[in-house]
Coordinates of C-alpha atoms and ligand atoms in Angstrom, one line a residue:
M1 CA 38.2 2.4 -66.9
Q2 CA 41.7 3.5 -65.8
E3 CA 43.2 0.4 -67.5
F4 CA 41.2 1.0 -70.6
K5 CA 42.2 4.7 -70.7
K6 CA 45.9 3.7 -70.2
K7 CA 45.7 1.2 -73.1
L8 CA 44.0 3.8 -75.3
S9 CA 46.5 6.5 -74.5
E10 CA 49.4 4.2 -75.3
A11 CA 47.8 3.3 -78.6
I12 CA 47.3 6.9 -79.5
V13 CA 50.9 7.7 -78.6
S14 CA 52.2 4.9 -80.7
V15 CA 50.2 6.1 -83.7
I16 CA 51.5 9.6 -83.2
E17 CA 55.1 8.3 -83.1
D18 CA 54.8 6.0 -86.1
F19 CA 52.6 8.0 -88.3
F20 CA 53.5 11.6 -87.5
Q21 CA 57.0 10.9 -86.3
V22 CA 56.5 13.1 -83.3
T23 CA 57.9 11.8 -80.0
E24 CA 57.3 14.7 -77.6
I25 CA 53.9 13.6 -76.4
K26 CA 53.5 11.1 -73.6
A27 CA 50.8 8.6 -72.7
E28 CA 50.1 10.4 -69.5
D29 CA 49.3 13.6 -71.4
I30 CA 46.9 11.8 -73.7
Y31 CA 45.3 10.1 -70.6
S32 CA 44.7 13.5 -69.0
Y33 CA 43.0 14.9 -72.2
L34 CA 40.5 12.0 -72.4
E35 CA 37.0 13.0 -71.7
Y36 CA 33.7 11.3 -71.1
P37 CA 31.3 12.5 -73.9
P38 CA 28.2 14.3 -72.7
D39 CA 26.0 11.9 -74.5
D40 CA 27.0 8.3 -74.4
K41 CA 25.6 7.7 -77.8
L42 CA 28.7 9.4 -79.1
G43 CA 30.9 6.9 -77.5
D44 CA 32.4 5.9 -74.1
L45 CA 35.4 8.2 -74.3
A46 CA 36.4 11.1 -76.5
F47 CA 39.8 12.5 -77.4
P48 CA 39.8 16.2 -78.2
C49 CA 42.3 16.5 -81.1
F50 CA 42.7 20.2 -80.8
R51 CA 45.1 19.4 -78.0
L52 CA 47.5 18.2 -80.6
S53 CA 46.9 20.6 -83.4
K54 CA 49.8 22.9 -82.5
L55 CA 52.3 20.2 -82.1
L56 CA 51.3 18.3 -85.2
R57 CA 50.5 21.5 -87.2
M58 CA 47.3 20.1 -88.4
A59 CA 43.6 20.9 -88.1
P60 CA 41.8 18.9 -85.4
P61 CA 39.3 17.2 -87.8
K62 CA 42.2 16.0 -89.9
I63 CA 44.0 14.6 -86.9
A64 CA 40.8 12.8 -85.8
E65 CA 40.5 11.2 -89.2
S66 CA 44.1 10.0 -89.3
L67 CA 44.0 8.7 -85.8
K68 CA 40.7 6.9 -86.5
E69 CA 42.2 5.0 -89.4
K70 CA 45.2 3.9 -87.5
I71 CA 43.7 3.1 -84.3
S72 CA 40.8 1.0 -85.4
D73 CA 43.1 -2.0 -85.7
F74 CA 43.2 -2.3 -82.0
P75 CA 41.1 -5.1 -80.5
F76 CA 39.4 -3.4 -77.6
W77 CA 37.5 -0.5 -79.2
T78 CA 36.0 1.0 -82.3
A79 CA 36.8 4.6 -83.2
E80 CA 34.8 7.3 -85.0
A81 CA 36.0 10.8 -86.1
V82 CA 33.4 13.5 -85.4
G83 CA 34.6 17.0 -86.0
G84 CA 37.8 17.5 -84.0
Y85 CA 37.0 14.6 -81.7
L86 CA 38.0 11.0 -81.8
N87 CA 35.1 9.1 -80.3
I88 CA 35.8 5.7 -78.8
K89 CA 33.4 2.9 -78.1
I90 CA 34.5 0.1 -75.9
K91 CA 34.0 -3.4 -77.4
N92 CA 32.0 -5.9 -75.5
E93 CA 34.9 -8.3 -75.5
Y94 CA 36.9 -5.9 -73.4
L95 CA 34.0 -5.5 -70.9
E96 CA 33.6 -9.2 -70.6
S97 CA 37.2 -10.3 -70.4
K98 CA 38.9 -7.4 -68.8
V99 CA 36.3 -5.6 -66.7
L100 CA 34.3 -8.5 -65.4
G101 CA 37.4 -10.6 -65.4
N102 CA 39.2 -8.1 -63.1
I103 CA 36.2 -7.8 -60.8
E104 CA 36.0 -11.6 -60.4
E105 CA 39.7 -12.0 -60.0
Q106 CA 40.2 -9.2 -57.5
G107 CA 37.1 -9.8 -55.4
D108 CA 36.9 -7.5 -52.3
N109 CA 40.1 -5.7 -53.5
Y110 CA 38.5 -4.5 -56.8
G111 CA 38.8 -0.8 -57.0
S112 CA 41.7 -0.6 -54.5
N113 CA 45.2 0.4 -55.2
N114 CA 48.5 0.6 -53.5
I115 CA 49.3 4.3 -53.9
G116 CA 49.4 4.6 -50.2
K117 CA 51.7 1.7 -49.5
G118 CA 54.3 2.5 -46.9
K119 CA 52.7 5.8 -46.1
T120 CA 51.0 6.8 -42.9
V121 CA 48.0 9.1 -42.6
V122 CA 46.8 10.5 -39.3
L123 CA 43.1 11.6 -39.3
D124 CA 41.8 13.9 -36.6
Y125 CA 38.0 13.8 -36.7
S126 CA 34.8 13.8 -34.7
S127 CA 36.6 15.3 -31.6
P128 CA 33.6 16.5 -29.6
N129 CA 33.9 18.6 -26.5
I130 CA 33.1 16.5 -23.6
C131 CA 30.2 17.3 -21.2
K132 CA 28.5 18.7 -24.2
P133 CA 25.9 17.0 -26.3
F134 CA 26.8 15.3 -29.6
H135 CA 24.8 17.3 -32.0
I136 CA 24.2 17.4 -35.7
G137 CA 27.1 19.7 -36.2
H138 CA 29.3 16.7 -35.4
L139 CA 27.8 14.6 -38.1
G140 CA 30.0 16.1 -40.8
T141 CA 33.4 15.7 -39.1
T142 CA 32.4 12.2 -37.9
V143 CA 31.3 10.7 -41.2
I144 CA 33.5 12.6 -43.6
G145 CA 36.5 11.8 -41.3
H146 CA 35.7 8.2 -41.0
S147 CA 35.0 7.8 -44.7
L148 CA 38.3 9.4 -45.6
K149 CA 40.0 7.0 -43.2
L150 CA 38.3 4.0 -45.0
I151 CA 39.1 5.4 -48.4
H152 CA 42.8 5.9 -47.5
S153 CA 43.0 2.4 -46.0
F154 CA 41.5 1.0 -49.1
L155 CA 44.3 2.6 -51.1
G156 CA 46.9 1.0 -49.0
Y157 CA 47.7 3.8 -46.5
N158 CA 48.4 2.9 -42.9
C159 CA 45.7 5.0 -41.1
I160 CA 45.5 6.3 -37.6
G161 CA 42.1 7.7 -36.6
I162 CA 42.2 10.1 -33.7
N163 CA 39.4 11.4 -31.7
Y164 CA 40.9 14.6 -30.3
L165 CA 38.5 15.1 -27.5
G166 CA 37.9 18.6 -26.3
D167 CA 38.6 17.5 -22.7
W168 CA 40.5 20.4 -21.2
G169 CA 39.8 24.1 -20.5
T170 CA 38.5 26.4 -17.8
Q171 CA 34.9 25.3 -18.4
F172 CA 35.7 22.2 -16.4
G173 CA 36.3 24.4 -13.4
K174 CA 32.6 25.4 -13.7
Q175 CA 31.5 21.8 -14.3
I176 CA 33.3 20.6 -11.1
A177 CA 32.1 23.5 -9.0
A178 CA 28.5 23.0 -10.2
F179 CA 28.7 19.3 -9.5
K180 CA 30.0 19.9 -6.0
K181 CA 27.2 22.3 -5.3
W182 CA 24.2 20.6 -6.8
G183 CA 25.3 17.3 -8.4
D184 CA 24.0 13.9 -7.7
R185 CA 26.1 11.0 -8.9
E186 CA 23.1 8.7 -9.5
V187 CA 21.2 11.2 -11.5
I188 CA 24.2 11.8 -13.8
E189 CA 24.9 8.1 -14.1
R190 CA 21.4 7.7 -15.3
G191 CA 20.9 10.8 -17.4
G192 CA 24.4 11.1 -18.8
V193 CA 25.6 14.2 -20.7
D194 CA 22.1 15.9 -20.6
E195 CA 22.4 16.1 -16.8
L196 CA 26.0 17.4 -17.0
V197 CA 24.8 20.1 -19.4
K198 CA 22.0 21.1 -17.0
L199 CA 24.4 21.6 -14.2
Y200 CA 26.7 23.6 -16.4
V201 CA 24.0 25.8 -17.8
R202 CA 22.7 26.5 -14.3
Y203 CA 26.2 27.5 -13.1
N204 CA 26.7 29.8 -16.0
N205 CA 23.4 31.5 -15.4
E206 CA 24.1 32.0 -11.7
C207 CA 27.6 33.3 -12.5
E208 CA 26.0 36.3 -14.2
E209 CA 24.7 37.5 -10.9
N210 CA 27.4 36.2 -8.7
E211 CA 31.0 37.1 -9.3
E212 CA 32.1 34.8 -6.5
L213 CA 31.0 31.7 -8.4
K214 CA 33.4 32.7 -11.2
D215 CA 36.3 32.8 -8.8
E216 CA 35.2 29.4 -7.4
A217 CA 35.2 27.9 -10.8
R218 CA 38.7 29.3 -11.5
A219 CA 39.9 27.9 -8.3
E220 CA 38.5 24.5 -9.1
F221 CA 40.2 24.5 -12.5
K222 CA 43.5 25.5 -10.9
K223 CA 43.2 22.6 -8.5
L224 CA 42.5 20.3 -11.4
E225 CA 45.5 21.5 -13.3
S226 CA 47.8 21.0 -10.3
G227 CA 46.6 17.4 -10.0
D228 CA 44.2 17.6 -7.0
E229 CA 42.9 14.0 -6.6
E230 CA 39.2 14.7 -6.0
N231 CA 39.0 17.1 -9.0
L232 CA 41.0 14.8 -11.2
E233 CA 38.7 11.9 -10.3
L234 CA 35.6 14.0 -11.1
W235 CA 37.0 15.1 -14.4
K236 CA 37.9 11.6 -15.4
W237 CA 34.4 10.5 -14.5
F238 CA 32.9 13.3 -16.7
V239 CA 35.1 12.1 -19.5
S240 CA 33.9 8.5 -19.1
I241 CA 30.2 9.5 -18.9
S242 CA 30.5 11.6 -22.1
L243 CA 32.4 8.9 -23.9
K244 CA 30.0 6.2 -23.0
E245 CA 27.3 8.2 -24.7
Y246 CA 29.2 9.2 -27.8
Q247 CA 30.2 5.6 -28.2
K248 CA 26.6 4.6 -28.7
T249 CA 26.5 6.9 -31.7
Y250 CA 29.8 5.6 -33.0
K251 CA 28.6 2.0 -32.7
Q252 CA 25.5 2.8 -34.7
L253 CA 27.8 4.2 -37.4
G254 CA 30.2 1.3 -37.2
I255 CA 33.0 3.7 -36.3
E256 CA 36.0 2.9 -34.1
F257 CA 39.0 5.1 -33.3
D258 CA 42.7 4.1 -32.9
S259 CA 43.3 6.8 -30.3
Y260 CA 41.3 9.0 -28.0
K261 CA 44.1 11.3 -27.0
G262 CA 42.3 14.6 -26.4
E263 CA 43.4 18.1 -25.6
S264 CA 44.3 17.3 -22.0
F265 CA 47.0 14.9 -23.2
Y266 CA 49.0 17.8 -24.5
T267 CA 49.2 20.0 -21.4
D268 CA 52.7 18.9 -20.6
K269 CA 53.8 19.1 -24.3
M270 CA 53.0 22.7 -24.8
P271 CA 55.8 24.4 -22.9
A272 CA 58.5 23.1 -25.2
Q273 CA 56.7 24.5 -28.2
V274 CA 56.1 27.8 -26.5
E275 CA 59.8 27.9 -25.7
K276 CA 60.7 27.2 -29.3
L277 CA 58.5 30.0 -30.4
R278 CA 60.0 32.4 -28.0
A279 CA 63.6 31.3 -28.8
S280 CA 63.0 31.8 -32.5
G281 CA 61.7 35.3 -31.9
L282 CA 58.3 34.6 -33.2
L283 CA 56.4 35.5 -30.0
K284 CA 55.2 39.1 -29.5
I285 CA 53.5 40.5 -26.5
D286 CA 50.3 42.2 -27.3
D287 CA 48.3 43.7 -24.5
G288 CA 49.8 41.2 -22.2
A289 CA 49.0 38.2 -24.3
S290 CA 51.6 36.3 -26.4
I291 CA 50.9 36.1 -30.1
V292 CA 52.5 35.3 -33.4
D293 CA 52.0 38.2 -35.8
L294 CA 50.7 37.0 -39.2
T295 CA 49.9 40.4 -40.8
E296 CA 52.4 39.6 -43.5
Y297 CA 50.3 36.6 -44.5
G298 CA 47.0 38.5 -44.4
M299 CA 45.8 36.9 -41.3
P300 CA 45.0 38.1 -37.8
P301 CA 47.5 37.1 -35.1
C302 CA 47.7 33.5 -33.8
L303 CA 47.1 33.5 -30.0
I304 CA 49.5 31.4 -28.1
L305 CA 49.2 32.5 -24.4
K306 CA 46.5 34.5 -22.6
K307 CA 47.4 37.4 -20.4
D308 CA 47.5 35.1 -17.4
G309 CA 49.9 32.7 -19.2
S310 CA 47.3 30.0 -19.9
T311 CA 47.4 28.2 -23.2
L312 CA 44.9 28.3 -26.0
Y313 CA 43.3 26.1 -28.7
P314 CA 46.1 26.9 -31.3
T315 CA 48.8 26.2 -28.7
R316 CA 47.4 22.7 -28.1
D317 CA 47.0 22.0 -31.8
I318 CA 50.7 22.9 -32.4
A319 CA 51.9 20.7 -29.6
A320 CA 49.6 17.8 -30.8
A321 CA 50.9 18.1 -34.4
V322 CA 54.5 17.9 -33.2
Y323 CA 53.7 14.9 -31.0
R324 CA 51.9 13.1 -33.9
K325 CA 54.8 13.7 -36.3
E326 CA 57.2 12.3 -33.7
T327 CA 54.9 9.4 -32.9
Y328 CA 53.6 8.3 -36.3
N329 CA 55.9 10.1 -38.7
F330 CA 52.9 10.8 -40.9
D331 CA 52.9 11.5 -44.6
K332 CA 49.7 13.4 -44.1
C333 CA 47.8 14.7 -41.1
I334 CA 44.2 15.4 -41.9
Y335 CA 41.8 17.6 -39.8
V336 CA 38.1 17.5 -40.5
T337 CA 36.2 20.3 -39.0
S338 CA 33.5 22.8 -39.9
S339 CA 34.6 25.6 -42.2
A340 CA 34.0 28.0 -39.3
Q341 CA 37.5 26.8 -38.1
S342 CA 39.3 27.4 -41.4
L343 CA 41.0 30.5 -40.2
H344 CA 42.2 28.7 -37.0
F345 CA 43.9 26.0 -39.1
A346 CA 45.4 28.4 -41.7
Q347 CA 46.9 30.4 -38.8
W348 CA 48.5 27.6 -36.8
F349 CA 49.6 25.8 -40.0
K350 CA 51.5 29.0 -40.8
V351 CA 53.0 29.2 -37.4
V352 CA 54.2 25.6 -37.7
E353 CA 55.9 26.6 -41.0
L354 CA 57.5 29.7 -39.4
M355 CA 58.8 27.5 -36.6
G356 CA 60.8 25.7 -39.2
Y357 CA 59.1 22.3 -39.1
D358 CA 59.6 21.1 -42.6
W359 CA 56.5 18.9 -42.5
Y360 CA 54.2 21.9 -42.3
D361 CA 52.9 21.1 -45.9
K362 CA 51.8 17.7 -44.8
L363 CA 49.0 19.2 -42.6
V364 CA 45.7 19.2 -44.4
H365 CA 42.5 20.9 -43.3
V366 CA 39.3 19.5 -44.7
P367 CA 36.4 21.9 -44.0
Y368 CA 32.7 21.3 -44.5
G369 CA 29.6 23.4 -44.6
T370 CA 26.8 23.7 -42.0
V371 CA 23.9 21.3 -41.7
S372 CA 20.5 22.3 -40.7
I373 CA 17.6 20.1 -40.4
D374 CA 13.9 20.7 -40.6
G375 CA 14.5 21.5 -36.9
S376 CA 11.1 22.3 -35.6
K377 CA 9.9 18.8 -36.0
L378 CA 12.6 17.3 -34.0
A379 CA 12.4 16.8 -30.3
T380 CA 15.3 18.6 -28.6
R381 CA 16.2 18.2 -25.0
T382 CA 18.7 20.9 -24.5
G383 CA 17.8 24.3 -25.9
N384 CA 17.8 24.4 -29.7
V385 CA 20.6 22.0 -30.6
I386 CA 19.5 18.9 -32.3
L387 CA 21.1 15.8 -30.9
L388 CA 22.4 13.3 -33.3
K389 CA 21.0 10.4 -31.2
D390 CA 17.6 12.0 -31.4
L391 CA 17.8 12.4 -35.1
F392 CA 18.9 8.8 -35.5
A393 CA 16.2 7.6 -33.2
Q394 CA 13.5 9.4 -35.2
S395 CA 14.9 8.1 -38.5
I396 CA 15.0 4.5 -37.1
E397 CA 11.4 4.8 -35.9
K398 CA 10.2 6.0 -39.3
V399 CA 12.0 3.2 -41.0
K400 CA 10.3 0.7 -38.7
E401 CA 6.9 2.0 -39.7
I402 CA 7.7 1.8 -43.4
M403 CA 9.1 -1.7 -43.0
K404 CA 6.2 -2.9 -41.1
E405 CA 4.1 -2.2 -44.2
K406 CA 6.7 -3.3 -46.8
N407 CA 8.0 -6.4 -45.2
P408 CA 6.2 -7.4 -42.0
D409 CA 8.0 -10.8 -41.8
L410 CA 11.5 -9.5 -41.8
V411 CA 13.8 -11.2 -39.3
D412 CA 16.2 -9.0 -37.3
A413 CA 13.8 -6.2 -38.2
D414 CA 15.2 -3.9 -35.4
E415 CA 18.8 -4.3 -36.5
V416 CA 17.9 -3.7 -40.2
A417 CA 15.8 -0.6 -39.2
E418 CA 18.8 0.8 -37.4
S419 CA 21.1 0.2 -40.4
V420 CA 18.6 1.8 -42.8
G421 CA 17.6 4.7 -40.5
V422 CA 21.2 5.7 -39.7
G423 CA 22.4 4.9 -43.2
A424 CA 19.7 7.2 -44.7
I425 CA 21.0 10.2 -42.8
V426 CA 24.7 9.4 -43.5
F427 CA 24.0 8.9 -47.2
Y428 CA 22.0 12.0 -47.5
Y429 CA 24.7 14.0 -45.9
L430 CA 27.5 12.5 -47.9
Y431 CA 25.7 13.0 -51.2
N432 CA 26.6 16.7 -51.3
N433 CA 29.9 18.3 -51.8
R434 CA 31.2 18.7 -48.3
I435 CA 31.7 22.4 -48.5
K436 CA 28.1 23.1 -49.3
D437 CA 25.7 24.1 -46.6
I438 CA 22.8 21.7 -46.5
N439 CA 19.4 21.5 -45.1
F440 CA 17.4 18.3 -45.2
T441 CA 14.2 16.8 -44.2
L442 CA 13.8 13.2 -42.9
E443 CA 11.2 12.5 -45.5
Q444 CA 13.6 13.2 -48.3
A445 CA 16.4 11.2 -46.7
L446 CA 14.1 8.3 -46.1
S447 CA 12.5 8.1 -49.5
F448 CA 13.0 4.7 -51.0
D449 CA 13.0 5.9 -54.6
G450 CA 15.1 9.1 -54.6
N451 CA 18.9 9.2 -54.6
T452 CA 19.0 8.0 -51.1
G453 CA 20.5 5.5 -48.7
P454 CA 17.4 3.3 -48.5
Y455 CA 17.4 3.2 -52.3
A456 CA 21.0 2.1 -52.4
Q457 CA 20.6 -0.4 -49.5
Y458 CA 17.5 -1.8 -51.1
T459 CA 19.3 -2.3 -54.4
Y460 CA 22.0 -4.1 -52.6
A461 CA 19.5 -6.3 -50.9
R462 CA 17.9 -7.0 -54.3
T463 CA 21.3 -8.3 -55.6
C464 CA 21.6 -10.5 -52.5
S465 CA 18.1 -12.0 -53.1
I466 CA 18.8 -12.7 -56.8
L467 CA 22.1 -14.4 -55.9
S468 CA 20.4 -16.5 -53.3
K469 CA 17.8 -17.5 -55.8
A470 CA 20.5 -18.4 -58.3
D471 CA 22.2 -20.4 -55.7
E472 CA 19.0 -22.3 -54.9
A473 CA 18.5 -23.0 -58.6
G474 CA 22.1 -24.3 -58.8
I475 CA 23.2 -21.6 -61.2
K476 CA 26.9 -21.2 -60.6
G477 CA 27.4 -18.0 -62.6
C478 CA 30.2 -18.7 -65.0
G479 CA 30.8 -18.2 -68.7
G480 CA 28.4 -16.5 -71.1
K481 CA 28.7 -13.1 -72.8
I482 CA 26.9 -9.8 -73.3
S483 CA 23.6 -10.0 -75.1
H484 CA 21.9 -6.8 -74.1
D485 CA 22.9 -3.1 -74.0
S486 CA 22.0 -2.8 -70.3
E487 CA 24.6 -5.4 -69.5
A488 CA 27.3 -3.5 -71.3
E489 CA 26.2 -0.3 -69.6
L490 CA 26.4 -1.9 -66.1
L491 CA 29.9 -3.2 -66.8
K492 CA 31.0 0.3 -67.9
V493 CA 29.7 1.8 -64.7
L494 CA 31.4 -1.0 -62.7
S495 CA 34.7 -0.2 -64.6
R496 CA 34.6 3.3 -63.2
F497 CA 34.8 2.4 -59.6
S498 CA 38.5 2.8 -59.0
E499 CA 38.4 6.2 -60.6
A500 CA 35.7 7.3 -58.2
V501 CA 37.8 6.1 -55.3
I502 CA 40.9 7.9 -56.5
E503 CA 39.0 11.1 -57.1
A504 CA 37.4 10.9 -53.6
H505 CA 40.9 10.5 -52.2
N506 CA 42.4 13.3 -54.2
E507 CA 39.7 15.8 -53.4
Y508 CA 39.0 14.6 -49.8
E509 CA 35.5 14.2 -51.0
P510 CA 33.5 11.1 -50.0
S511 CA 30.5 12.4 -52.1
V512 CA 32.3 11.2 -55.2
I513 CA 31.7 7.7 -54.0
T514 CA 28.1 8.4 -52.9
R515 CA 27.2 9.7 -56.3
Y516 CA 29.0 6.8 -57.9
I517 CA 26.8 4.4 -55.8
I518 CA 23.7 6.1 -57.2
D519 CA 25.0 5.6 -60.8
L520 CA 25.7 2.0 -60.1
C521 CA 22.3 1.4 -58.5
S522 CA 20.5 3.0 -61.3
S523 CA 22.5 1.1 -63.9
F524 CA 21.9 -2.2 -62.0
N525 CA 18.2 -1.4 -61.8
H526 CA 18.0 -0.8 -65.6
F527 CA 19.6 -4.1 -66.2
Y528 CA 17.2 -5.7 -63.7
R529 CA 14.2 -4.1 -65.5
D530 CA 15.4 -5.1 -69.0
C531 CA 16.9 -8.5 -68.4
P532 CA 15.4 -11.5 -66.7
I533 CA 18.2 -13.1 -64.7
V534 CA 17.5 -16.4 -63.0
T535 CA 14.5 -16.8 -65.3
A536 CA 16.3 -16.2 -68.6
E537 CA 15.7 -18.9 -71.1
D538 CA 19.2 -19.4 -72.5
D539 CA 21.6 -21.0 -70.0
D540 CA 24.6 -19.0 -71.2
I541 CA 22.7 -15.7 -70.7
K542 CA 21.5 -16.8 -67.3
Q543 CA 25.1 -17.6 -66.3
F544 CA 26.4 -14.3 -67.5
R545 CA 23.7 -12.3 -65.8
V546 CA 24.3 -14.0 -62.5
R547 CA 28.0 -13.1 -62.9
L548 CA 27.0 -9.5 -63.5
T549 CA 24.7 -9.5 -60.5
R550 CA 27.5 -10.9 -58.3
A551 CA 29.9 -8.2 -59.6
A552 CA 27.4 -5.4 -58.9
N553 CA 26.8 -6.9 -55.4
G554 CA 30.5 -6.9 -54.5
V555 CA 31.2 -3.4 -55.8
L556 CA 28.1 -2.0 -54.2
K557 CA 29.0 -3.5 -50.8
T558 CA 32.6 -2.2 -50.9
A559 CA 31.4 1.3 -52.0
L560 CA 28.7 1.5 -49.3
H561 CA 31.2 0.5 -46.6
L562 CA 33.6 3.2 -47.8
I563 CA 31.0 5.8 -46.9
C564 CA 30.1 4.2 -43.5
I565 CA 26.8 2.6 -44.6
K566 CA 25.9 -0.9 -43.5
T567 CA 24.6 -3.5 -45.9
P568 CA 21.8 -5.7 -44.7
E569 CA 21.1 -8.5 -47.0
K570 CA 17.4 -8.3 -46.6
I571 CA 15.2 -5.2 -46.1
Ligands
LIG1 N1 36.8 19.9 -30.3 C1 36.7 20.8 -31.4 C2 35.3 21.3 -31.6 O1 34.4 20.7 -31.2 C3 37.2 20.2 -32.7 C4 38.6 19.7 -32.7 C5 39.1 19.6 -34.1 N2 40.5 19.1 -34.1 C6 41.6 19.8 -33.9 N3 42.7 19.3 -33.9 N4 41.5 21.1 -33.6 O2 35.1 22.4 -32.1

């Protein structure tokens, strides 16, 4: 549609120049005024002429009339003047030759763009705190983050995905002390993070009654900080136990990271930044702690050093940002976290600005709302947090049951059930605007006929099965033209894909693509309902419908992959 809108805008501008002798208006302005009419019976696009009435000193309905007359000579559309609007209908020839033609020519690249060419984007996402369970709160950062990475790559950016593990802090003193007291290597090797959590919780509980334990933990952390071999070995082992477990979840989601440099990596990089802060007079001592006062900017102070001189979360973030700028020279550095951390990011972004780093405006915080799930029905192992792996496992089990009924002979049933079960949750999550708090039930996410992942994956599988039937019947899928409205409608939806990708990119909002997928699926399913494909009588019609199916198949696959959803060919 972008190309179409561009052509239309240029045509309108040339009419304005020739007919009204006005040259102030540019095609980009016209482009930005174009609207999608609320009812598609009115047309595919509308131009609100009141936008020009001041400039042309003419009433909008008159402008619409004059434009209509002049513009109807162009080959790709028909125009209608209704009130102050110029309504445009795309001609089938355009859909056939340009839209379908483009999809076929560009293949997997259809919808992509090179706006990111030569630019680097760093994305900091997922970033769980080790020795802690990976719970549903991490779903947002993990899938929004990865989807944004895929969207940026699709638009030509060089992307670096960083898992900024929370792998440093005084809590590891407790973890080490607890392990030394009660830990058993084998139990932890077998039970993973759950066992580490048990040790930690026990230690914390006993700390409440026993001050000495607190001191012990502090001493263990000090030893770790100063490089004590035994403690360092234990800590590394905790990291690897945690990662091994998180990686199972990443694998189910098809996610890989380019770097796992966590908070610990920055311990030796903080002093330089603290020094810079001090030298530039930004540090203030407040009750023994070192802070940057942000009253002037309407924010509480940013904490840099505790009373005892130890560093804090913002200190590490500042050092990490400087390191990333030096290492990757990013054009954008994106942080995806819950909106509960919005203040933290606003504060340290401001500090980076005050420090004189001219790239402060390249730091982007992408917040998201909270997720709650019909919790009571889910098994939880550690208190009341819901683990992502448990949620996935339940979803996969349910899908297996459904599939046993729907398609008992399916090959690779387990693999498919995993793609559908996990995909259902991801899709449901990414369907909403990220900032909204959401609550969902598995039943809703798994419904095969709502706006869900299974529905989208099922539609994709349907396109695959039609294409394989066409293949068996020797239908190549070439030539032909539009013979039914549903075909034209499908092509119009297909033509909007690149706009959806750009909007998702501009707004840091994968949900734009998720909702586009639903539009595409419903448009394809209308077409499928209205139009026999392989069984159509006329050969030209058959050929054309196979082409359309192939186009929908390709775009659906690309779009689903952009939101981290796998695409089994049979369900
Ligand atoms: N580890 C943090 C948490 O679980 C998230 C880290 C986000 N990234 C960052 N650069 N601060 O809350």
